mmCIF file of C-alpha atoms and ligand atoms in Angstrom:
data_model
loop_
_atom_site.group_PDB
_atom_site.id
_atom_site.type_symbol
_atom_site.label_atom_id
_atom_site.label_comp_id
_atom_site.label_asym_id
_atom_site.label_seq_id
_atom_site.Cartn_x
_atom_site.Cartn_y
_atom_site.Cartn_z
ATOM 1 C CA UNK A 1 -58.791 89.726 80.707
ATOM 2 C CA UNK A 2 -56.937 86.286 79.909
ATOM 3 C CA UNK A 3 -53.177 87.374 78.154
ATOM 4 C CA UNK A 4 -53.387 85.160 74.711
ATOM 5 C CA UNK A 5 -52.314 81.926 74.924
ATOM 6 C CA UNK A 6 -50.921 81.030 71.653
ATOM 7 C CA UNK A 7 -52.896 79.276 69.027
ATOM 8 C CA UNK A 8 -53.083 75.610 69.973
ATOM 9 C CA UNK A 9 -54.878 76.670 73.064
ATOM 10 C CA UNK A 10 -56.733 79.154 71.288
ATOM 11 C CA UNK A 11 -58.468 76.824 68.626
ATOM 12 C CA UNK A 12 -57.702 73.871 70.865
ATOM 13 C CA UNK A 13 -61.367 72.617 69.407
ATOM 14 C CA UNK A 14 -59.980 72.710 65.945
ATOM 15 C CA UNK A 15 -56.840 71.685 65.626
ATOM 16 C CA UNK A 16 -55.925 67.718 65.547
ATOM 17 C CA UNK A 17 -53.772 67.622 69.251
ATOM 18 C CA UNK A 18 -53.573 65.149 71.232
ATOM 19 C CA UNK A 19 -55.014 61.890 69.327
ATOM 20 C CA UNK A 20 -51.813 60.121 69.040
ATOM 21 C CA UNK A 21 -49.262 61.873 71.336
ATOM 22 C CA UNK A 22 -47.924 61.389 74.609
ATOM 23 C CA UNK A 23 -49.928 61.640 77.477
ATOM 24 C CA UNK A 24 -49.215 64.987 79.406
ATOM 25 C CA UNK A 25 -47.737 66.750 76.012
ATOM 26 C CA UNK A 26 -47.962 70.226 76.303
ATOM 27 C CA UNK A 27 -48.014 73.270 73.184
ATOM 28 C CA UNK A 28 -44.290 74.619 72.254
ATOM 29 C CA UNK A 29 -45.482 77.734 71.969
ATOM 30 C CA UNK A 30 -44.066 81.698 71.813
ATOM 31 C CA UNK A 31 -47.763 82.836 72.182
ATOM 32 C CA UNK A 32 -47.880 82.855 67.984
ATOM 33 C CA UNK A 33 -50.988 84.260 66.183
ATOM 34 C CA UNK A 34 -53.331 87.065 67.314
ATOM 35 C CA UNK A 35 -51.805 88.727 64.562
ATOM 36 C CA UNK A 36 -53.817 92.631 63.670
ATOM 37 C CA UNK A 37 -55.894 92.394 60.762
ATOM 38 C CA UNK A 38 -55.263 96.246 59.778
ATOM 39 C CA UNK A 39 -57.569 98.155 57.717
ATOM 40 C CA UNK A 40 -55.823 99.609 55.211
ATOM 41 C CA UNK A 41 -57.219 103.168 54.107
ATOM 42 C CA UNK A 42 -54.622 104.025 51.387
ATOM 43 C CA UNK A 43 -54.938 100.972 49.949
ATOM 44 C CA UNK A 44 -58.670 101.181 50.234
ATOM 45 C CA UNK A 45 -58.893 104.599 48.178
ATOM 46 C CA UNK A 46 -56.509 103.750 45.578
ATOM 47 C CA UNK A 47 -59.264 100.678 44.673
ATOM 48 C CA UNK A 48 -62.198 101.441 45.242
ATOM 49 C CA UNK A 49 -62.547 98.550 47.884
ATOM 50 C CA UNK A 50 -62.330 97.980 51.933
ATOM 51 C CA UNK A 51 -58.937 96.540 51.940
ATOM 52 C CA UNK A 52 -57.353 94.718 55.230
ATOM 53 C CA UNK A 53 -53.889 93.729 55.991
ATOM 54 C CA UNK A 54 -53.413 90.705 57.428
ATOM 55 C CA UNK A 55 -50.319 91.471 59.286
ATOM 56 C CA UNK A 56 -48.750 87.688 59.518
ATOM 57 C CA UNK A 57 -45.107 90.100 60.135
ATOM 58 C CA UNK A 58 -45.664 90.152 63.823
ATOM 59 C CA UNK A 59 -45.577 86.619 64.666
ATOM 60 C CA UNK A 60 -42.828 85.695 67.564
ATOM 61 C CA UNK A 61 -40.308 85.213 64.799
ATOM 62 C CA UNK A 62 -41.769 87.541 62.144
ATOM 63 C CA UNK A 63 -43.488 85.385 59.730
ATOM 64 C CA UNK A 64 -46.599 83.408 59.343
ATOM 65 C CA UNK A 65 -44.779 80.053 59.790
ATOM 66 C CA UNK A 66 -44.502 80.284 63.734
ATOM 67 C CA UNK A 67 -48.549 79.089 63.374
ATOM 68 C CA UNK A 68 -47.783 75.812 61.666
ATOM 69 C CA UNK A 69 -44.191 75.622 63.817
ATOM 70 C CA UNK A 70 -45.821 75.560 67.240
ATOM 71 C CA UNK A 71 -48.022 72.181 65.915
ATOM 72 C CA UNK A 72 -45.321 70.942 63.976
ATOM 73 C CA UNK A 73 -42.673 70.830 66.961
ATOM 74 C CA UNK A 74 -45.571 70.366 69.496
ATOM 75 C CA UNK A 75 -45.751 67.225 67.934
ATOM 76 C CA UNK A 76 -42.257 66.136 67.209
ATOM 77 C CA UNK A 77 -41.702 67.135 70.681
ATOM 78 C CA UNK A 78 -44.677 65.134 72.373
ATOM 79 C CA UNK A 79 -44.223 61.889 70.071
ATOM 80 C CA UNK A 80 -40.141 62.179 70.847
ATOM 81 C CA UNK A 81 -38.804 63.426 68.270
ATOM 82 C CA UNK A 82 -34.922 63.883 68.735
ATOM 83 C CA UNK A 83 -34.315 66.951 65.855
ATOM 84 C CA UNK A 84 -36.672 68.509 63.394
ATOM 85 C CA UNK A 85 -35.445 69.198 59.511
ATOM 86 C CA UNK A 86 -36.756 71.963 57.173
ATOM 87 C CA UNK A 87 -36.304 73.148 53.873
ATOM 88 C CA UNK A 88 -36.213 76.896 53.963
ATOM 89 C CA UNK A 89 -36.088 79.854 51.683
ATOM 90 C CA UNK A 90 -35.598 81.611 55.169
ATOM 91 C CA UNK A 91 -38.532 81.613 57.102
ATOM 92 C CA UNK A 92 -39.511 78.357 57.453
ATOM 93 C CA UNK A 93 -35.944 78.222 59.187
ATOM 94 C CA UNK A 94 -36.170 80.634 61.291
ATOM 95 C CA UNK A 95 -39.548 79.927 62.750
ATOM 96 C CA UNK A 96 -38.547 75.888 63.412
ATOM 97 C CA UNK A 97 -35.253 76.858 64.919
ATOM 98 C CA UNK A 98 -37.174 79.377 67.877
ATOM 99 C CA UNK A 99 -39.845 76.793 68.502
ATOM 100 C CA UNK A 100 -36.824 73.445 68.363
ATOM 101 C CA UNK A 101 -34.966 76.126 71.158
ATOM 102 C CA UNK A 102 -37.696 76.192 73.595
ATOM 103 C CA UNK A 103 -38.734 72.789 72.799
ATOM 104 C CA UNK A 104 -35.015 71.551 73.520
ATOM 105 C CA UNK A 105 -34.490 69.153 70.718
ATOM 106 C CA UNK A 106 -32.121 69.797 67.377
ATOM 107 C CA UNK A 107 -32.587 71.496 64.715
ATOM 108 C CA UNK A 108 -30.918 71.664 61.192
ATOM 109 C CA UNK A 109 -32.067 73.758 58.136
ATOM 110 C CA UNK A 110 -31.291 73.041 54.773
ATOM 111 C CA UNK A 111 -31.251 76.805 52.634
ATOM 112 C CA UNK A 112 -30.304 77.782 49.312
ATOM 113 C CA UNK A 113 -26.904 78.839 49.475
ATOM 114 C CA UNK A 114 -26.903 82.437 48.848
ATOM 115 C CA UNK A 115 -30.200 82.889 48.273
ATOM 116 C CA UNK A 116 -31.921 83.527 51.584
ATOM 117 C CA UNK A 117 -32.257 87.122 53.247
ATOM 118 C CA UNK A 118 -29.872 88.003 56.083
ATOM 119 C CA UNK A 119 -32.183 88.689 58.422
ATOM 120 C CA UNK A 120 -33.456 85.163 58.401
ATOM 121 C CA UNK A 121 -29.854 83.815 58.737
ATOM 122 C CA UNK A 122 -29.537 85.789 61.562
ATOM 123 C CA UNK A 123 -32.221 84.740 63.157
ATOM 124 C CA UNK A 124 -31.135 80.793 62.679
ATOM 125 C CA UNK A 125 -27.905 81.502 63.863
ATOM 126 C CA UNK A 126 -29.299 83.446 67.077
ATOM 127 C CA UNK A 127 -32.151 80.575 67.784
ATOM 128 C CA UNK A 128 -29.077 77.737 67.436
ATOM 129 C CA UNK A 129 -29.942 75.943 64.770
ATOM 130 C CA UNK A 130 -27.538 73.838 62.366
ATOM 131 C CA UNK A 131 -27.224 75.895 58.980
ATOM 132 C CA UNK A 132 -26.663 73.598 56.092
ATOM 133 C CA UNK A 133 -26.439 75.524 52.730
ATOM 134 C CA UNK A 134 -27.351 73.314 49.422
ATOM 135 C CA UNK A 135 -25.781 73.328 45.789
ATOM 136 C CA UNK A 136 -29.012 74.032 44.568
ATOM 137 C CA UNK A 137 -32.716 75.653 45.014
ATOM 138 C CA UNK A 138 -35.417 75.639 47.591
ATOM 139 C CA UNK A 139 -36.918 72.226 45.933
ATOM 140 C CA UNK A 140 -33.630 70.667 45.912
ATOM 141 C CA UNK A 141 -33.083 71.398 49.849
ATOM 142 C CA UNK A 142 -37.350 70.089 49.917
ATOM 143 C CA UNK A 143 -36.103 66.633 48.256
ATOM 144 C CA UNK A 144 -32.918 66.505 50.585
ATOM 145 C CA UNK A 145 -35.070 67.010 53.643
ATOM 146 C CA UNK A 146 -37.398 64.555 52.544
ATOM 147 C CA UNK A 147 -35.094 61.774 52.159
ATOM 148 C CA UNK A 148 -33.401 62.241 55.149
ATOM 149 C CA UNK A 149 -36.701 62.316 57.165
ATOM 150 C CA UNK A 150 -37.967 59.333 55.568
ATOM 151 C CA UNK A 151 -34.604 57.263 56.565
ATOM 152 C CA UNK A 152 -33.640 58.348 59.940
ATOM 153 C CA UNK A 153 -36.692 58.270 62.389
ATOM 154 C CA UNK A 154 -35.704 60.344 64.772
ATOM 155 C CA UNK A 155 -35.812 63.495 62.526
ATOM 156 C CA UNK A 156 -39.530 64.987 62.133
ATOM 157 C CA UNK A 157 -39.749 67.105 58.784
ATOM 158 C CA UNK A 158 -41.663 70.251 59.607
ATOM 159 C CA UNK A 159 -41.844 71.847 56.307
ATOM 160 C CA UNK A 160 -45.586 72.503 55.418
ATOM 161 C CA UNK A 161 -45.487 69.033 53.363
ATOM 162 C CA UNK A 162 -46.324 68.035 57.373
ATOM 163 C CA UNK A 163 -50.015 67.829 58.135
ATOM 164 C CA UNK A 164 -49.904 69.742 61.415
ATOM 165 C CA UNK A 165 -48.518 72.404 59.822
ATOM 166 C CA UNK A 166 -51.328 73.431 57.161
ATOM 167 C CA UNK A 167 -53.072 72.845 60.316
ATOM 168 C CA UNK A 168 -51.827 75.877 62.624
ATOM 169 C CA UNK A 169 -51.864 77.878 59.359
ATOM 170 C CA UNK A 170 -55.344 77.741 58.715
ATOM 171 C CA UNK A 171 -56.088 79.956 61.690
ATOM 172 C CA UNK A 172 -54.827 82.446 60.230
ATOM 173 C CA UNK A 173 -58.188 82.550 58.277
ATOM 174 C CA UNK A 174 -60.453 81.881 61.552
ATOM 175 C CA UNK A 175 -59.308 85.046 63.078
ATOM 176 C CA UNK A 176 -59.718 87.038 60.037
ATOM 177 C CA UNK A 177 -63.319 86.019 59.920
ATOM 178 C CA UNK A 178 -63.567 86.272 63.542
ATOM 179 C CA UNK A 179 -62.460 90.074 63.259
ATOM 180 C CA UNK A 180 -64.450 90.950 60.275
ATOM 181 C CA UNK A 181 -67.536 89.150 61.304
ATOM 182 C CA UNK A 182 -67.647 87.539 57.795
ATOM 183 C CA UNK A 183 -65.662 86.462 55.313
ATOM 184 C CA UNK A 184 -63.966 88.649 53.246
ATOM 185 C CA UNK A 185 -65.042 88.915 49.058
ATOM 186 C CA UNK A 186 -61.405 88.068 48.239
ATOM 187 C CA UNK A 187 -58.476 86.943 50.030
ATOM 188 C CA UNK A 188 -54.935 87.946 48.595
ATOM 189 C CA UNK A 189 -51.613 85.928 49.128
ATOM 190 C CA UNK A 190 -48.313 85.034 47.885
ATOM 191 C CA UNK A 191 -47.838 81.934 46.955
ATOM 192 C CA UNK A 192 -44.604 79.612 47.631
ATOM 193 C CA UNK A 193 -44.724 75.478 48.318
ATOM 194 C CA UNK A 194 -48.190 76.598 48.213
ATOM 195 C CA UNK A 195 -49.098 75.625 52.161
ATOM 196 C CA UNK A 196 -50.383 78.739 53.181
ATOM 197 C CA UNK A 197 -52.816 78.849 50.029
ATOM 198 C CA UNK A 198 -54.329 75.383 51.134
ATOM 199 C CA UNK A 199 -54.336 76.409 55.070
ATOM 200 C CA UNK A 200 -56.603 79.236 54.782
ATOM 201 C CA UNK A 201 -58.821 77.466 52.474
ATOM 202 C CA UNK A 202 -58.969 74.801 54.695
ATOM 203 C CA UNK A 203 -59.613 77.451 57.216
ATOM 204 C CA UNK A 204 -62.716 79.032 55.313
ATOM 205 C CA UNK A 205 -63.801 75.847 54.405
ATOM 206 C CA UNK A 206 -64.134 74.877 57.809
ATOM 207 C CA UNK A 207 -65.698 77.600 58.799
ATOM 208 C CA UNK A 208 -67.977 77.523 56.174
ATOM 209 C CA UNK A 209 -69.355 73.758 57.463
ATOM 210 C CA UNK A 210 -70.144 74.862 60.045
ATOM 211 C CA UNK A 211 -72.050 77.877 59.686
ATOM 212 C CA UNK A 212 -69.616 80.336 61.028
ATOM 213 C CA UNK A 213 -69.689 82.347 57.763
ATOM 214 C CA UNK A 214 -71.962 82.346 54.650
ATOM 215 C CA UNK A 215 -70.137 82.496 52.152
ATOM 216 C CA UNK A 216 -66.252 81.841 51.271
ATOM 217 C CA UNK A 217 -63.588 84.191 49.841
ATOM 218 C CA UNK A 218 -62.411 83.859 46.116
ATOM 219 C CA UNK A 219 -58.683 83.383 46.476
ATOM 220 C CA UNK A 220 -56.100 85.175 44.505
ATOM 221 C CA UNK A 221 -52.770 82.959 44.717
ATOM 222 C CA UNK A 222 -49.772 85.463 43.844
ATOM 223 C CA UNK A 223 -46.353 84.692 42.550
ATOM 224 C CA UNK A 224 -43.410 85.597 41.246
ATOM 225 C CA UNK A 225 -43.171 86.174 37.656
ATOM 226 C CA UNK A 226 -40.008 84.710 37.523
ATOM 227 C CA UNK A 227 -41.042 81.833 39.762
ATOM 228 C CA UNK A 228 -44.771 81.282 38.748
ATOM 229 C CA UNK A 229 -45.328 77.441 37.991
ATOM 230 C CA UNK A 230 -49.173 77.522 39.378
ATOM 231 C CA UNK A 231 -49.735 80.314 36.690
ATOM 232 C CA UNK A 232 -47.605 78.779 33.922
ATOM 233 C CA UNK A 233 -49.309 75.178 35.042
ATOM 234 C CA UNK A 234 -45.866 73.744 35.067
ATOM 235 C CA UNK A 235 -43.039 73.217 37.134
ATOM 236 C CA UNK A 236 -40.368 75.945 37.088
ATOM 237 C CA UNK A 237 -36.857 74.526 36.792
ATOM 238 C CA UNK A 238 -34.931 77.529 37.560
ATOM 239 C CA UNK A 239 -36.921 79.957 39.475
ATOM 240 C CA UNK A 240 -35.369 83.853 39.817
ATOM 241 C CA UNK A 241 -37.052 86.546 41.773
ATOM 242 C CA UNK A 242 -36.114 89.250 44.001
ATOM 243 C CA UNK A 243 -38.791 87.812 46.605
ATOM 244 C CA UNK A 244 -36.655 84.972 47.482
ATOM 245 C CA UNK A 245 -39.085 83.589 50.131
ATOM 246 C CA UNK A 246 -41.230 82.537 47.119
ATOM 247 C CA UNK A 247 -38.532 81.514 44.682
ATOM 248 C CA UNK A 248 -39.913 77.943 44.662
ATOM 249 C CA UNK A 249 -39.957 76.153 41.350
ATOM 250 C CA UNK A 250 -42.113 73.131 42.472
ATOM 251 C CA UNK A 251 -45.128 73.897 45.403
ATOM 252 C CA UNK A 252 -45.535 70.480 47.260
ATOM 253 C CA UNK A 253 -48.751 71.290 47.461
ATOM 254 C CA UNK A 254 -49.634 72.197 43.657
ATOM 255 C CA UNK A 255 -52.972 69.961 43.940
ATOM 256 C CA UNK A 256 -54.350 71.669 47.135
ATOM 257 C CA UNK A 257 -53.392 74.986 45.578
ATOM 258 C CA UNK A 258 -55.016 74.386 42.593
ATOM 259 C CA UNK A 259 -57.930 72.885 44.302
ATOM 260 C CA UNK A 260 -58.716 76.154 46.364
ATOM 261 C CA UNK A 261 -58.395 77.939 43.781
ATOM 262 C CA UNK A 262 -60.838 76.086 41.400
ATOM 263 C CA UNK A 263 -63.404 75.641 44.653
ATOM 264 C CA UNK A 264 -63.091 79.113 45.209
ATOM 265 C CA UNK A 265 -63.522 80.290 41.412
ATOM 266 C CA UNK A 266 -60.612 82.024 42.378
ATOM 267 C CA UNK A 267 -57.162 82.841 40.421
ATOM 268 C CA UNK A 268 -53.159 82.582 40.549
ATOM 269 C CA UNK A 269 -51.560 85.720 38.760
ATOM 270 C CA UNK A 270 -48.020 86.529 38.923
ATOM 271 C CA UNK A 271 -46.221 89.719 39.682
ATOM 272 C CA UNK A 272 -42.749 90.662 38.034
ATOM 273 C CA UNK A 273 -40.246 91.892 40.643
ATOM 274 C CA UNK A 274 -40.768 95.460 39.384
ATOM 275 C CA UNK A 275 -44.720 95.275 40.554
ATOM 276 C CA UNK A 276 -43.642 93.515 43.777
ATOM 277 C CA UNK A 277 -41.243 96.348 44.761
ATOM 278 C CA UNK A 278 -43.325 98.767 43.885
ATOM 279 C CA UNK A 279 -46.139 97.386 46.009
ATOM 280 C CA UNK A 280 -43.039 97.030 48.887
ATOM 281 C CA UNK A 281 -42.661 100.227 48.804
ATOM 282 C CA UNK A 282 -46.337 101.632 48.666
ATOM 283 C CA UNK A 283 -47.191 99.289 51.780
ATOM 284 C CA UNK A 284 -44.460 100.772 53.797
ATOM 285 C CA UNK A 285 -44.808 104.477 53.168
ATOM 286 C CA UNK A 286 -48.580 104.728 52.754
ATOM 287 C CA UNK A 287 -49.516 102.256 55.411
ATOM 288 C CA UNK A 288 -46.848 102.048 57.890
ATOM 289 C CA UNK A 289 -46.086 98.454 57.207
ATOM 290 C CA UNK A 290 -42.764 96.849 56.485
ATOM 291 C CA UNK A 291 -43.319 94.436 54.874
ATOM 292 C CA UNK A 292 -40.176 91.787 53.261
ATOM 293 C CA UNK A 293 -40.491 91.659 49.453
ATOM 294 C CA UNK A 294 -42.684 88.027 49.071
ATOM 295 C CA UNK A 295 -45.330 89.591 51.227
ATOM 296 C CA UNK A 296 -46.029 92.076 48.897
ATOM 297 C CA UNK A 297 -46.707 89.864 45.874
ATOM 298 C CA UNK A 298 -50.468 90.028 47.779
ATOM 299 C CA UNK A 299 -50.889 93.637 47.460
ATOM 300 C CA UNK A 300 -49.469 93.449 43.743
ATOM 301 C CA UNK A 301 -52.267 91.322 42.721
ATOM 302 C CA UNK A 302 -54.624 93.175 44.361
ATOM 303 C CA UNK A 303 -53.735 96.016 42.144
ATOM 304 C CA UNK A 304 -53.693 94.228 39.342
ATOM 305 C CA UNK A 305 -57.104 92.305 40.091
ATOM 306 C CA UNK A 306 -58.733 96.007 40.440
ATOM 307 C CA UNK A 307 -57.460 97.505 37.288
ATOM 308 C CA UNK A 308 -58.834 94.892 34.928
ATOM 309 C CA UNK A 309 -61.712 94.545 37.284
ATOM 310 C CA UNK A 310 -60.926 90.755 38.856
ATOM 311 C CA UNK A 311 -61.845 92.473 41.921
ATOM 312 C CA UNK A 312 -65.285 94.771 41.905
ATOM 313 C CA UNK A 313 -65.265 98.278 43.620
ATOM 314 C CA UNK A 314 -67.106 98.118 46.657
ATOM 315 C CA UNK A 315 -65.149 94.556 47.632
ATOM 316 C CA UNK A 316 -64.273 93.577 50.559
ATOM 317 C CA UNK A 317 -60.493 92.052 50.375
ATOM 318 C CA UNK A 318 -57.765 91.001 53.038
ATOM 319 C CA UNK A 319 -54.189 90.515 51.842
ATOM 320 C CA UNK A 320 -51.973 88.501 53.928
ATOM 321 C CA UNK A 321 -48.647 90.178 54.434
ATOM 322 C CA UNK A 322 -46.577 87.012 55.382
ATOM 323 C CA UNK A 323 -43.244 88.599 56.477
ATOM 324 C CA UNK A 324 -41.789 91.400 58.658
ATOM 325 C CA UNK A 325 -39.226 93.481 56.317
ATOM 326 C CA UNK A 326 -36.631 93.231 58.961
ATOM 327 C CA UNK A 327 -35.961 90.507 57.705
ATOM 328 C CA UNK A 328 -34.385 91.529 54.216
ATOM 329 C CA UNK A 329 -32.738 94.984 54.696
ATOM 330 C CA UNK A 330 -30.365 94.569 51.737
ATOM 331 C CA UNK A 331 -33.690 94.712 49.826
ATOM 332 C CA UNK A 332 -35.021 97.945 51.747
ATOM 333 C CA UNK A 333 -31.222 99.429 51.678
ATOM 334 C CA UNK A 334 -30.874 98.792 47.661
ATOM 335 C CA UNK A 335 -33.216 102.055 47.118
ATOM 336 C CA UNK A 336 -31.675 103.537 49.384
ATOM 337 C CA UNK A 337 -32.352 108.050 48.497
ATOM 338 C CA UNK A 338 -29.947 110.182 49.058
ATOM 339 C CA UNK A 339 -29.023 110.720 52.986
ATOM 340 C CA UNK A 340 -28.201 114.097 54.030
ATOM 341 C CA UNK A 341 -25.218 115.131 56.435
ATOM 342 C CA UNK A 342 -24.929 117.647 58.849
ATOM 343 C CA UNK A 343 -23.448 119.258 61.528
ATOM 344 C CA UNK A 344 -25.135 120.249 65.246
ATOM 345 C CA UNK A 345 -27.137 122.504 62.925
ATOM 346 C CA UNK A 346 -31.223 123.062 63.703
ATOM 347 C CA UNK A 347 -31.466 125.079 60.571
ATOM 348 C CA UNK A 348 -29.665 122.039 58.037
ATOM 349 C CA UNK A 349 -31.593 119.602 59.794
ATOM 350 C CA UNK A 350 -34.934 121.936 59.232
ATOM 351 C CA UNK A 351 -33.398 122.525 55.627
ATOM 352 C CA UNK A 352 -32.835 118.875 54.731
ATOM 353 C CA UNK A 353 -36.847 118.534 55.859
ATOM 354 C CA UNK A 354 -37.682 121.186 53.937
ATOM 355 C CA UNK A 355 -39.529 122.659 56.517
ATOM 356 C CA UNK A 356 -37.732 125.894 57.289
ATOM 357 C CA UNK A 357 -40.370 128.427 56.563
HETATM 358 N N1 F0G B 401 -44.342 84.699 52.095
HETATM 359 C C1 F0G B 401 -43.236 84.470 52.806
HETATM 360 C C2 F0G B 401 -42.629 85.618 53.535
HETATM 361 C C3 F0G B 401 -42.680 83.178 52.854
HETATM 362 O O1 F0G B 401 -41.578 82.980 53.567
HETATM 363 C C4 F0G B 401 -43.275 82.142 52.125
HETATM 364 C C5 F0G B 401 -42.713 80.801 52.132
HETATM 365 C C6 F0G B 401 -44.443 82.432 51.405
HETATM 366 C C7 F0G B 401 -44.939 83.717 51.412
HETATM 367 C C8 F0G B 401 -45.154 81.413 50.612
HETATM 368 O O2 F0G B 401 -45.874 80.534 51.405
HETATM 369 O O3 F0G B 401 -44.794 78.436 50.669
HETATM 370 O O4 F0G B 401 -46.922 78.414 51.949
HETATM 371 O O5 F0G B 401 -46.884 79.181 49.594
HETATM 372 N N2 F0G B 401 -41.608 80.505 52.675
HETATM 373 C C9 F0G B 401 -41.087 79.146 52.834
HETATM 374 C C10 F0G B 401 -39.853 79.166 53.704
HETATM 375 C C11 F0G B 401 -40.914 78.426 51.576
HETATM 376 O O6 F0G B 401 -38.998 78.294 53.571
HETATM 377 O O7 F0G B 401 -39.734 80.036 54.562
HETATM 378 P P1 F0G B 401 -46.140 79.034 50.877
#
């Protein structure tokens, strides 16, 4: 029994190494991906359908982004790069900071000042990456990072506007269908810059062409109501949501989004924060998974697709949960019930459980 070797290995026959890079490159990898594709039986009774999580949370740094980081700073790393740049809402940052630390080169992130979860700062600050806080939103850090990639060449941008990186994150979707031994009826997932949305399509779609699976998922894109330009069909100049991973105005990739959604005859819905907590919640205490706010928007819209009968009974859906709710405890900690107190006392403790008789 091999230990996994991280994804570029892994789907070495499908991803796009090696063309243009240095001989004797090797993958920057923390052994990313292999990720459990959970059934979900609470979920699964409360709609009527076989419901999977797709539990993207326990990737190396606790998001889905470590599977487009290890090709992004493979490839900065193997066509000498000398620092990569992101735009983050938190993730993003987090995930190119771990892989730029074992790769050995720099790396700067450019967040939303104030806006991104404290468990993601953390987790920059550990790796050793440069924290640059903007006057403005995730698009304006996008723009920023853009400009500065395109003048000094020694910078590779590794937000998902990078080719490599739609291309990790598309096997997201191969070992789904390699676990289910199909494709799922619908596939569930928040939706951002839109990257992931076009990575598992791709994903399917490749699949699909080659006779792998039979048929292809209908994809439900999910965002914030308060951020929700794909639903609105128009950019959103000042997005506001609780799910701050997804508080993106302007997707980079609008046309691919819209493109597997259309293909698909899928939908994008949105989710008001009150729907995405209470989804946050239900995830964690009826599934065991802890799941950061954004992640949930999937499992919102799945609710919301079976009540007014988007989804049919009897479907078979996986929702991606993108982010480990480590991540954001202030979120967790803001419902925070009542805590008991009490002494070295069996009886309060077996009192405070109710569970005295
Ligand atoms: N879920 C989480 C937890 C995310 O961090 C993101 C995006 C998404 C969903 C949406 O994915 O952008 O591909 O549509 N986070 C980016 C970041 C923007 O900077 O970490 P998308």
């Amino acid at each position: 029994h091999q230990p996994w070797p991280g994804l570029i290995t892994a789907y070495r026959d499908r991803l796009p190494v090696c063309d243009t890079w240095a001989p004797g490159w090797a993958p920057v990898t923390l052994r990313e991906g292999a990720t459990p594709l959970l059934p979900a039986r609470a979920l699964s009774e409360l709609t009527g359908c076989d419901v999977h999580l797709k539990v993207e949370g326990l990737n190396p740094t606790g998001s889905f982004k470590d599977r487009g980081m290890t090709m992004a700073v493979t490839e900065a790393k193997a066509t000498g790069k000398k620092g990569v740049l992101c735009a983050s809402t938190g993730n993003t940052s987090a995930s190119a900071a771990a892989y730029a630390a074992i790769a050995g080169i720099e790396c700067a992130v450019l967040v939303p000042a104030g806006k991104i979860a404290m468990g993601k700062l953390a987790q920059a600050v550990m790796y050793g990456a440069k924290i640059i806080e903007v006057d403005g939103n995730f698009d304006d850090c996008l723009e920023l990072a853009r400009k500065t990639t395109a003048t000094f060449d020694t910078i590779a941008l590794v937000n998902s506007v990078n080719p490599v990186r739609i291309e990790g994150q598309k096997t997201a979707a191969f070992e789904i269908v390699d676990a289910l031994g199909k494709a799922p009826d619908v596939h569930a997932l928040p939706v951002g810059n839109a990257g992931n949305i076009t990575a598992y399509w791709r994903g399917y779609s490749e699949y699909f062409a080659d006779g792998v699976i039979s048929s292809r998922p209908r994809m439900l894109g999910v965002q914030a109501a308060g951020a929700a330009p794909l639903v609105n069909g128009a950019p959103v100049k000042d997005p506001e949501t609780i799910a701050t991973a997804i508080r993106i105005g302007s997707p980079a990739s609008w046309n691919q989004a819209v493109a597997a959604k259309d293909e698909s005859n899928g939908e994008f819905r949105a989710a008001t924060d009150e729907k995405l907590l209470e989804a946050y919640r239900l995830i964690a205490k009826t599934e065991g998974v802890f799941v950061e706010p954004a992640s949930a928007a999937s499992v919102a819209g799945l609710l919301a697709a079976t009540a007014d009968g988007w989804i049919e009974k009897g479907s078979t859906v996986v929702c991606t949960v993108t982010g480990n709710g480590l991540k954001d405890p202030d979120t967790a900690l803001s419902s925070l019930p009542e805590i008991a107190r009490v002494g070295i006392d069996p009886v309060a403790v077996a009192s405070a459980m109710g569970l005295t008789e």
